[in-house]
Amino acid sequence: MTEFGFTCTGVRAAPYAAGPTLVFRLAVTASGDTRVHALALRCQIRIEPARRGYGDAEAEGLADLFGERSRWGNTLQPVQFAQVTLMVPSFTGSTEVDLVVPCTYDMDIAATRYFTALDEGEAPLLMLFSGTAFTGAGGFHVEPVPWDREAAYRMPVTVWQEMIEQHFPGCGWLRLPRDAMDELLAYRSRHALASWEATVRALLAEAGAATPAAPAARPSPPERLRAGLLPRVGERTAP
């Protein structure tokens, strides 16, 4: 059996992708001088939140996922980030390939909320590999890639932030049920509002007039996330 090894050597945001996309650089090795004709690879990527520390503001932003900091000994469990496939072309000994991972800015996705809550530092990831290898100098043999193949990687938070800013500059994302969207659209049409931002601001102004409150500075999107003003997640889901 051929021994395969995997190492993540870097990550970047794909600059010309249609949507938010991360590209991880993988180094793949095969024991000895084994000729690998092709490698059909499956990769599951998990976030390992217990492998880093968090500031007070980050802890507030993660409260919807993991609860209060006093409970983190039980709740700080791995979070599913992505599951992707990759066909590695022929190589002997070792090679490097790009692992393309489409992402989302859907704030109902646990992984997205986790990355958004981080201010700085690195996000601890664990890549779990499996798949099928076609090897052999003459003809080929079919071999499984063992399920225990894995690679740890600490992704700079700035890579995620730059990727999101590239596709959604200065914006947040909100998903609503269809009936709520229909009501918003009807409200927008009745008041001849030019954009969804104007629609939401008009509703906020009406709510403020109905319930007077002391004036306060409008928080930025990261501050609203840390303050817990986003909808709560009932369970962790994968992208």
mmCIF file with all atom_site columns, C-alpha atoms in Angstrom, residues 75-222:
data_model
loop_
_atom_site.group_PDB
_atom_site.id
_atom_site.type_symbol
_atom_site.label_atom_id
_atom_site.label_alt_id
_atom_site.label_comp_id
_atom_site.label_asym_id
_atom_site.label_entity_id
_atom_site.label_seq_id
_atom_site.pdbx_PDB_ins_code
_atom_site.Cartn_x
_atom_site.Cartn_y
_atom_site.Cartn_z
_atom_site.occupancy
_atom_site.B_iso_or_equiv
_atom_site.pdbx_formal_charge
_atom_site.auth_seq_id
_atom_site.auth_comp_id
_atom_site.auth_asym_id
_atom_site.auth_atom_id
_atom_site.pdbx_PDB_model_num
ATOM 1   C CA . THR A 1 75  ? -19.682 23.608 23.770  1.00 0.00 ? 75  THR A CA 1
ATOM 2   C CA . LEU A 1 76  ? -16.482 24.511 21.909  1.00 0.00 ? 76  LEU A CA 1
ATOM 3   C CA . GLN A 1 77  ? -16.876 21.637 19.453  1.00 0.00 ? 77  GLN A CA 1
ATOM 4   C CA . PRO A 1 78  ? -15.642 21.369 15.828  1.00 0.00 ? 78  PRO A CA 1
ATOM 5   C CA . VAL A 1 79  ? -17.685 23.208 13.184  1.00 0.00 ? 79  VAL A CA 1
ATOM 6   C CA . GLN A 1 80  ? -18.138 21.885 9.644   1.00 0.00 ? 80  GLN A CA 1
ATOM 7   C CA . PHE A 1 81  ? -16.724 24.329 7.095   1.00 0.00 ? 81  PHE A CA 1
ATOM 8   C CA . ALA A 1 82  ? -16.661 22.613 3.689   1.00 0.00 ? 82  ALA A CA 1
ATOM 9   C CA . GLN A 1 83  ? -16.594 19.307 1.842   1.00 0.00 ? 83  GLN A CA 1
ATOM 10  C CA . VAL A 1 84  ? -14.976 19.347 -1.587  1.00 0.00 ? 84  VAL A CA 1
ATOM 11  C CA . THR A 1 85  ? -13.494 16.965 -4.151  1.00 0.00 ? 85  THR A CA 1
ATOM 12  C CA . LEU A 1 86  ? -10.286 17.242 -6.139  1.00 0.00 ? 86  LEU A CA 1
ATOM 13  C CA . MET A 1 87  ? -8.701  15.261 -8.983  1.00 0.00 ? 87  MET A CA 1
ATOM 14  C CA . VAL A 1 88  ? -4.922  15.303 -8.566  1.00 0.00 ? 88  VAL A CA 1
ATOM 15  C CA . PRO A 1 89  ? -3.074  14.683 -11.878 1.00 0.00 ? 89  PRO A CA 1
ATOM 16  C CA . SER A 1 90  ? -0.231  12.229 -12.390 1.00 0.00 ? 90  SER A CA 1
ATOM 17  C CA . PHE A 1 91  ? 2.919   12.604 -10.261 1.00 0.00 ? 91  PHE A CA 1
ATOM 18  C CA . THR A 1 92  ? 5.798   10.627 -8.820  1.00 0.00 ? 92  THR A CA 1
ATOM 19  C CA . GLY A 1 93  ? 6.935   11.213 -5.257  1.00 0.00 ? 93  GLY A CA 1
ATOM 20  C CA . SER A 1 94  ? 5.273   14.551 -4.570  1.00 0.00 ? 94  SER A CA 1
ATOM 21  C CA . THR A 1 95  ? 3.278   17.354 -6.141  1.00 0.00 ? 95  THR A CA 1
ATOM 22  C CA . GLU A 1 96  ? 1.413   20.539 -5.245  1.00 0.00 ? 96  GLU A CA 1
ATOM 23  C CA . VAL A 1 97  ? -2.181  21.334 -6.214  1.00 0.00 ? 97  VAL A CA 1
ATOM 24  C CA . ASP A 1 98  ? -4.854  23.948 -5.526  1.00 0.00 ? 98  ASP A CA 1
ATOM 25  C CA . LEU A 1 99  ? -7.901  22.968 -3.473  1.00 0.00 ? 99  LEU A CA 1
ATOM 26  C CA . VAL A 1 100 ? -10.744 25.332 -4.422  1.00 0.00 ? 100 VAL A CA 1
ATOM 27  C CA . VAL A 1 101 ? -13.334 25.908 -1.690  1.00 0.00 ? 101 VAL A CA 1
ATOM 28  C CA . PRO A 1 102 ? -16.484 27.944 -2.512  1.00 0.00 ? 102 PRO A CA 1
ATOM 29  C CA . CYS A 1 103 ? -17.670 29.971 0.487   1.00 0.00 ? 103 CYS A CA 1
ATOM 30  C CA . THR A 1 104 ? -20.797 31.824 1.522   1.00 0.00 ? 104 THR A CA 1
ATOM 31  C CA . TYR A 1 105 ? -21.657 34.997 3.421   1.00 0.00 ? 105 TYR A CA 1
ATOM 32  C CA . ASP A 1 106 ? -24.912 33.461 4.687   1.00 0.00 ? 106 ASP A CA 1
ATOM 33  C CA . MET A 1 107 ? -24.945 34.381 8.379   1.00 0.00 ? 107 MET A CA 1
ATOM 34  C CA . ASP A 1 108 ? -27.166 31.376 9.161   1.00 0.00 ? 108 ASP A CA 1
ATOM 35  C CA . ILE A 1 109 ? -24.169 29.154 8.360   1.00 0.00 ? 109 ILE A CA 1
ATOM 36  C CA . ALA A 1 110 ? -22.167 28.387 11.500  1.00 0.00 ? 110 ALA A CA 1
ATOM 37  C CA . ALA A 1 111 ? -18.762 28.558 9.800   1.00 0.00 ? 111 ALA A CA 1
ATOM 38  C CA . THR A 1 112 ? -19.525 31.987 8.334   1.00 0.00 ? 112 THR A CA 1
ATOM 39  C CA . ARG A 1 113 ? -20.601 33.326 11.706  1.00 0.00 ? 113 ARG A CA 1
ATOM 40  C CA . TYR A 1 114 ? -17.446 31.952 13.279  1.00 0.00 ? 114 TYR A CA 1
ATOM 41  C CA . PHE A 1 115 ? -15.102 33.611 10.776  1.00 0.00 ? 115 PHE A CA 1
ATOM 42  C CA . THR A 1 116 ? -17.025 36.894 10.905  1.00 0.00 ? 116 THR A CA 1
ATOM 43  C CA . ALA A 1 117 ? -16.766 37.040 14.699  1.00 0.00 ? 117 ALA A CA 1
ATOM 44  C CA . LEU A 1 118 ? -12.951 36.908 14.623  1.00 0.00 ? 118 LEU A CA 1
ATOM 45  C CA . ASP A 1 119 ? -11.143 40.236 14.709  1.00 0.00 ? 119 ASP A CA 1
ATOM 46  C CA . GLU A 1 120 ? -7.595  39.070 14.059  1.00 0.00 ? 120 GLU A CA 1
ATOM 47  C CA . GLY A 1 121 ? -5.166  36.179 14.319  1.00 0.00 ? 121 GLY A CA 1
ATOM 48  C CA . GLU A 1 122 ? -5.737  32.776 12.750  1.00 0.00 ? 122 GLU A CA 1
ATOM 49  C CA . ALA A 1 123 ? -8.618  30.342 12.343  1.00 0.00 ? 123 ALA A CA 1
ATOM 50  C CA . PRO A 1 124 ? -7.592  26.741 13.225  1.00 0.00 ? 124 PRO A CA 1
ATOM 51  C CA . LEU A 1 125 ? -8.662  24.318 10.493  1.00 0.00 ? 125 LEU A CA 1
ATOM 52  C CA . LEU A 1 126 ? -8.402  20.547 10.160  1.00 0.00 ? 126 LEU A CA 1
ATOM 53  C CA . MET A 1 127 ? -8.485  18.918 6.725   1.00 0.00 ? 127 MET A CA 1
ATOM 54  C CA . LEU A 1 128 ? -9.602  15.275 6.618   1.00 0.00 ? 128 LEU A CA 1
ATOM 55  C CA . PHE A 1 129 ? -8.722  13.342 3.456   1.00 0.00 ? 129 PHE A CA 1
ATOM 56  C CA . SER A 1 130 ? -9.973  10.172 1.809   1.00 0.00 ? 130 SER A CA 1
ATOM 57  C CA . GLY A 1 131 ? -10.372 8.938  -1.746  1.00 0.00 ? 131 GLY A CA 1
ATOM 58  C CA . THR A 1 132 ? -8.987  6.565  -4.365  1.00 0.00 ? 132 THR A CA 1
ATOM 59  C CA . ALA A 1 133 ? -5.487  6.390  -5.877  1.00 0.00 ? 133 ALA A CA 1
ATOM 60  C CA . PHE A 1 134 ? -4.501  4.833  -9.209  1.00 0.00 ? 134 PHE A CA 1
ATOM 61  C CA . THR A 1 135 ? -0.849  3.804  -8.946  1.00 0.00 ? 135 THR A CA 1
ATOM 62  C CA . GLY A 1 136 ? 1.774   1.562  -10.550 1.00 0.00 ? 136 GLY A CA 1
ATOM 63  C CA . ALA A 1 137 ? 4.734   1.761  -12.944 1.00 0.00 ? 137 ALA A CA 1
ATOM 64  C CA . GLY A 1 138 ? 3.280   -0.707 -15.450 1.00 0.00 ? 138 GLY A CA 1
ATOM 65  C CA . GLY A 1 139 ? -0.505  -0.697 -15.704 1.00 0.00 ? 139 GLY A CA 1
ATOM 66  C CA . PHE A 1 140 ? -2.115  0.537  -12.520 1.00 0.00 ? 140 PHE A CA 1
ATOM 67  C CA . HIS A 1 141 ? -3.390  -0.544 -9.130  1.00 0.00 ? 141 HIS A CA 1
ATOM 68  C CA . VAL A 1 142 ? -6.421  0.876  -7.355  1.00 0.00 ? 142 VAL A CA 1
ATOM 69  C CA . GLU A 1 143 ? -5.731  1.821  -3.747  1.00 0.00 ? 143 GLU A CA 1
ATOM 70  C CA . PRO A 1 144 ? -7.775  3.640  -1.124  1.00 0.00 ? 144 PRO A CA 1
ATOM 71  C CA . VAL A 1 145 ? -6.525  6.776  0.553   1.00 0.00 ? 145 VAL A CA 1
ATOM 72  C CA . PRO A 1 146 ? -6.777  5.898  4.277   1.00 0.00 ? 146 PRO A CA 1
ATOM 73  C CA . TRP A 1 147 ? -9.416  7.734  6.281   1.00 0.00 ? 147 TRP A CA 1
ATOM 74  C CA . ASP A 1 148 ? -6.843  8.800  8.886   1.00 0.00 ? 148 ASP A CA 1
ATOM 75  C CA . ARG A 1 149 ? -5.020  11.169 6.497   1.00 0.00 ? 149 ARG A CA 1
ATOM 76  C CA . GLU A 1 150 ? -5.323  14.744 7.770   1.00 0.00 ? 150 GLU A CA 1
ATOM 77  C CA . ALA A 1 151 ? -3.578  18.108 7.817   1.00 0.00 ? 151 ALA A CA 1
ATOM 78  C CA . ALA A 1 152 ? -3.906  20.968 10.291  1.00 0.00 ? 152 ALA A CA 1
ATOM 79  C CA . TYR A 1 153 ? -3.696  24.547 9.054   1.00 0.00 ? 153 TYR A CA 1
ATOM 80  C CA . ARG A 1 154 ? -4.106  27.936 10.699  1.00 0.00 ? 154 ARG A CA 1
ATOM 81  C CA . MET A 1 155 ? -5.769  30.273 8.198   1.00 0.00 ? 155 MET A CA 1
ATOM 82  C CA . PRO A 1 156 ? -5.104  34.007 8.674   1.00 0.00 ? 156 PRO A CA 1
ATOM 83  C CA . VAL A 1 157 ? -8.378  35.754 9.480   1.00 0.00 ? 157 VAL A CA 1
ATOM 84  C CA . THR A 1 158 ? -7.385  38.581 7.132   1.00 0.00 ? 158 THR A CA 1
ATOM 85  C CA . VAL A 1 159 ? -7.705  36.209 4.149   1.00 0.00 ? 159 VAL A CA 1
ATOM 86  C CA . TRP A 1 160 ? -11.387 35.628 4.951   1.00 0.00 ? 160 TRP A CA 1
ATOM 87  C CA . GLN A 1 161 ? -12.005 39.335 5.601   1.00 0.00 ? 161 GLN A CA 1
ATOM 88  C CA . GLU A 1 162 ? -10.374 40.387 2.326   1.00 0.00 ? 162 GLU A CA 1
ATOM 89  C CA . MET A 1 163 ? -12.336 37.758 0.389   1.00 0.00 ? 163 MET A CA 1
ATOM 90  C CA . ILE A 1 164 ? -15.672 38.933 1.785   1.00 0.00 ? 164 ILE A CA 1
ATOM 91  C CA . GLU A 1 165 ? -14.800 42.597 1.305   1.00 0.00 ? 165 GLU A CA 1
ATOM 92  C CA . GLN A 1 166 ? -13.910 41.861 -2.317  1.00 0.00 ? 166 GLN A CA 1
ATOM 93  C CA . HIS A 1 167 ? -17.394 40.505 -3.090  1.00 0.00 ? 167 HIS A CA 1
ATOM 94  C CA . PHE A 1 168 ? -19.542 42.402 -0.552  1.00 0.00 ? 168 PHE A CA 1
ATOM 95  C CA . PRO A 1 169 ? -17.704 45.669 0.151   1.00 0.00 ? 169 PRO A CA 1
ATOM 96  C CA . GLY A 1 170 ? -19.075 47.316 3.270   1.00 0.00 ? 170 GLY A CA 1
ATOM 97  C CA . CYS A 1 171 ? -22.181 45.112 3.276   1.00 0.00 ? 171 CYS A CA 1
ATOM 98  C CA . GLY A 1 172 ? -23.859 42.452 5.378   1.00 0.00 ? 172 GLY A CA 1
ATOM 99  C CA . TRP A 1 173 ? -26.185 39.640 4.368   1.00 0.00 ? 173 TRP A CA 1
ATOM 100 C CA . LEU A 1 174 ? -29.655 38.772 5.661   1.00 0.00 ? 174 LEU A CA 1
ATOM 101 C CA . ARG A 1 175 ? -31.882 35.829 4.683   1.00 0.00 ? 175 ARG A CA 1
ATOM 102 C CA . LEU A 1 176 ? -35.641 36.114 5.194   1.00 0.00 ? 176 LEU A CA 1
ATOM 103 C CA . PRO A 1 177 ? -38.618 33.754 4.710   1.00 0.00 ? 177 PRO A CA 1
ATOM 104 C CA . ARG A 1 178 ? -40.522 34.264 1.468   1.00 0.00 ? 178 ARG A CA 1
ATOM 105 C CA . ASP A 1 179 ? -43.613 35.726 3.170   1.00 0.00 ? 179 ASP A CA 1
ATOM 106 C CA . ALA A 1 180 ? -41.467 38.321 4.974   1.00 0.00 ? 180 ALA A CA 1
ATOM 107 C CA . MET A 1 181 ? -39.756 39.206 1.687   1.00 0.00 ? 181 MET A CA 1
ATOM 108 C CA . ASP A 1 182 ? -43.156 39.616 0.016   1.00 0.00 ? 182 ASP A CA 1
ATOM 109 C CA . GLU A 1 183 ? -44.258 41.999 2.761   1.00 0.00 ? 183 GLU A CA 1
ATOM 110 C CA . LEU A 1 184 ? -41.033 43.996 2.465   1.00 0.00 ? 184 LEU A CA 1
ATOM 111 C CA . LEU A 1 185 ? -41.422 44.206 -1.298  1.00 0.00 ? 185 LEU A CA 1
ATOM 112 C CA . ALA A 1 186 ? -45.023 45.398 -0.924  1.00 0.00 ? 186 ALA A CA 1
ATOM 113 C CA . TYR A 1 187 ? -43.912 48.037 1.603   1.00 0.00 ? 187 TYR A CA 1
ATOM 114 C CA . ARG A 1 188 ? -41.138 49.185 -0.735  1.00 0.00 ? 188 ARG A CA 1
ATOM 115 C CA . SER A 1 189 ? -43.566 49.466 -3.646  1.00 0.00 ? 189 SER A CA 1
ATOM 116 C CA . ARG A 1 190 ? -46.176 51.387 -1.625  1.00 0.00 ? 190 ARG A CA 1
ATOM 117 C CA . HIS A 1 191 ? -43.606 53.954 -0.521  1.00 0.00 ? 191 HIS A CA 1
ATOM 118 C CA . ALA A 1 192 ? -41.720 54.083 -3.856  1.00 0.00 ? 192 ALA A CA 1
ATOM 119 C CA . LEU A 1 193 ? -38.401 53.417 -2.136  1.00 0.00 ? 193 LEU A CA 1
ATOM 120 C CA . ALA A 1 194 ? -35.368 53.214 -4.402  1.00 0.00 ? 194 ALA A CA 1
ATOM 121 C CA . SER A 1 195 ? -33.420 50.416 -2.648  1.00 0.00 ? 195 SER A CA 1
ATOM 122 C CA . TRP A 1 196 ? -33.580 47.765 0.040   1.00 0.00 ? 196 TRP A CA 1
ATOM 123 C CA . GLU A 1 197 ? -31.359 49.924 2.230   1.00 0.00 ? 197 GLU A CA 1
ATOM 124 C CA . ALA A 1 198 ? -33.881 52.755 1.980   1.00 0.00 ? 198 ALA A CA 1
ATOM 125 C CA . THR A 1 199 ? -36.667 50.290 2.798   1.00 0.00 ? 199 THR A CA 1
ATOM 126 C CA . VAL A 1 200 ? -34.986 49.035 5.956   1.00 0.00 ? 200 VAL A CA 1
ATOM 127 C CA . ARG A 1 201 ? -34.036 52.544 7.060   1.00 0.00 ? 201 ARG A CA 1
ATOM 128 C CA . ALA A 1 202 ? -37.645 53.692 6.615   1.00 0.00 ? 202 ALA A CA 1
ATOM 129 C CA . LEU A 1 203 ? -38.880 50.801 8.753   1.00 0.00 ? 203 LEU A CA 1
ATOM 130 C CA . LEU A 1 204 ? -36.268 51.559 11.412  1.00 0.00 ? 204 LEU A CA 1
ATOM 131 C CA . ALA A 1 205 ? -37.321 55.202 11.407  1.00 0.00 ? 205 ALA A CA 1
ATOM 132 C CA . GLU A 1 206 ? -40.965 54.190 11.897  1.00 0.00 ? 206 GLU A CA 1
ATOM 133 C CA . ALA A 1 207 ? -40.003 51.852 14.713  1.00 0.00 ? 207 ALA A CA 1
ATOM 134 C CA . GLY A 1 208 ? -37.936 54.610 16.341  1.00 0.00 ? 208 GLY A CA 1
ATOM 135 C CA . ALA A 1 209 ? -40.851 57.051 16.116  1.00 0.00 ? 209 ALA A CA 1
ATOM 136 C CA . ALA A 1 210 ? -43.215 54.516 17.658  1.00 0.00 ? 210 ALA A CA 1
ATOM 137 C CA . THR A 1 211 ? -40.811 53.685 20.480  1.00 0.00 ? 211 THR A CA 1
ATOM 138 C CA . PRO A 1 212 ? -38.738 56.768 21.369  1.00 0.00 ? 212 PRO A CA 1
ATOM 139 C CA . ALA A 1 213 ? -35.233 56.010 22.581  1.00 0.00 ? 213 ALA A CA 1
ATOM 140 C CA . ALA A 1 214 ? -32.115 57.945 23.393  1.00 0.00 ? 214 ALA A CA 1
ATOM 141 C CA . PRO A 1 215 ? -30.087 58.650 20.244  1.00 0.00 ? 215 PRO A CA 1
ATOM 142 C CA . ALA A 1 216 ? -27.071 56.387 19.745  1.00 0.00 ? 216 ALA A CA 1
ATOM 143 C CA . ALA A 1 217 ? -24.387 56.013 17.130  1.00 0.00 ? 217 ALA A CA 1
ATOM 144 C CA . ARG A 1 218 ? -25.184 53.416 14.493  1.00 0.00 ? 218 ARG A CA 1
ATOM 145 C CA . PRO A 1 219 ? -22.875 50.397 15.094  1.00 0.00 ? 219 PRO A CA 1
ATOM 146 C CA . SER A 1 220 ? -20.832 48.952 12.274  1.00 0.00 ? 220 SER A CA 1
ATOM 147 C CA . PRO A 1 221 ? -21.651 45.429 10.940  1.00 0.00 ? 221 PRO A CA 1
ATOM 148 C CA . PRO A 1 222 ? -18.906 43.750 13.048  1.00 0.00 ? 222 PRO A CA 1
#
